[in-house]
Amino acid sequence: MSAHAEISSEPIAPADLPLIEQVLAELRPMIHADGGELQLVEAHGDTVVVRLGGKCMGCIQSGETLGGIRRRLMHTLGKAVRVIPAREE
């Protein structure tokens, strides 16, 4: 997909889940290198919920990390998505 390609507003479909997992798997080594952890919790509508762990928890850069994940997912899926952290209970 080029930088000028259209981004769809279609919701995330079950067929998108393998692509989402693939993107997270590609990003995981960079996050591990900084002592962090990344896990997909769920994806529905226009939202991908991830769990950031390890040194990512409470890190001031976690917002940048979520933004990077969002950009990569939008590029790969061609859909507008939100990436939010899972609520810790």
Coordinates of C-alpha atoms in Angstrom, one line a residue:
M1 CA 0.0 0.0 0.0
S2 CA 1.4 3.4 -0.9
A3 CA 1.5 6.4 1.4
H4 CA -1.3 7.9 -0.7
A5 CA -3.6 4.9 -0.6
E6 CA -7.1 5.3 0.7
I7 CA -7.8 4.2 4.2
S8 CA -11.1 2.3 4.6
S9 CA -13.5 2.9 7.5
E10 CA -14.6 -0.7 7.4
P11 CA -14.6 -2.5 10.8
I12 CA -12.0 -5.1 11.6
A13 CA -13.1 -8.5 10.2
P14 CA -12.2 -11.9 11.5
A15 CA -10.0 -12.3 8.4
D16 CA -7.9 -9.4 9.6
L17 CA -6.8 -11.2 12.8
P18 CA -3.9 -13.1 11.2
L19 CA -2.6 -9.8 9.7
I20 CA -2.9 -8.1 13.0
E21 CA -1.0 -10.9 14.7
Q22 CA 1.7 -10.8 12.0
V23 CA 2.2 -7.1 12.5
L24 CA 2.5 -7.5 16.2
A25 CA 5.0 -10.4 15.7
E26 CA 7.1 -8.2 13.5
L27 CA 7.1 -5.4 16.1
R28 CA 7.6 -7.6 19.1
P29 CA 11.5 -8.0 18.8
M30 CA 11.9 -4.2 18.9
I31 CA 9.7 -4.0 22.0
H32 CA 11.6 -6.9 23.6
A33 CA 14.9 -5.2 22.9
D34 CA 13.8 -2.4 25.2
G35 CA 12.6 -4.8 27.9
G36 CA 9.0 -4.6 27.0
E37 CA 6.2 -7.1 26.0
L38 CA 3.4 -6.9 23.5
Q39 CA 0.3 -9.0 23.4
L40 CA -3.0 -8.8 21.4
V41 CA -6.0 -8.9 23.7
E42 CA -8.8 -8.4 21.3
A43 CA -9.8 -6.6 18.0
H44 CA -13.3 -5.4 17.3
G45 CA -15.0 -2.6 15.4
D46 CA -12.2 -0.2 14.7
T47 CA -10.3 -1.0 17.9
V48 CA -7.2 -3.2 18.6
V49 CA -6.6 -3.7 22.3
V50 CA -3.0 -4.7 23.2
R51 CA -1.3 -5.4 26.5
L52 CA 2.0 -3.7 27.0
G53 CA 4.1 -5.3 29.7
G54 CA 7.6 -5.4 31.1
K55 CA 9.4 -2.1 31.0
C56 CA 6.6 -0.7 28.8
M57 CA 4.2 -0.5 31.8
G58 CA 4.1 3.1 32.9
C59 CA 6.8 4.2 30.4
I60 CA 6.4 7.7 29.1
Q61 CA 7.1 6.4 25.6
S62 CA 4.1 3.9 25.7
G63 CA 1.9 6.4 23.8
E64 CA 4.5 6.6 21.0
T65 CA 4.7 2.8 21.0
L66 CA 0.9 2.6 20.6
G67 CA 1.0 5.2 17.8
G68 CA 3.7 3.2 15.9
I69 CA 1.6 0.1 16.2
R70 CA -1.4 2.0 14.9
R71 CA 0.4 3.3 11.9
R72 CA 1.8 -0.1 11.0
L73 CA -1.6 -1.7 11.3
M74 CA -3.3 1.0 9.2
H75 CA -0.7 0.6 6.5
T76 CA -1.0 -3.2 6.5
L77 CA -4.8 -3.5 6.8
G78 CA -5.7 -0.4 4.8
K79 CA -8.3 0.4 7.5
A80 CA -8.6 3.2 10.1
V81 CA -7.9 1.6 13.5
R82 CA -7.5 2.7 17.1
V83 CA -4.9 1.0 19.2
I84 CA -5.5 1.2 23.0
P85 CA -3.9 -0.4 26.0
A86 CA -5.8 -3.1 27.9
R87 CA -7.1 -2.1 31.3
E88 CA -5.2 -3.8 34.0
E89 CA -7.6 -5.3 36.7

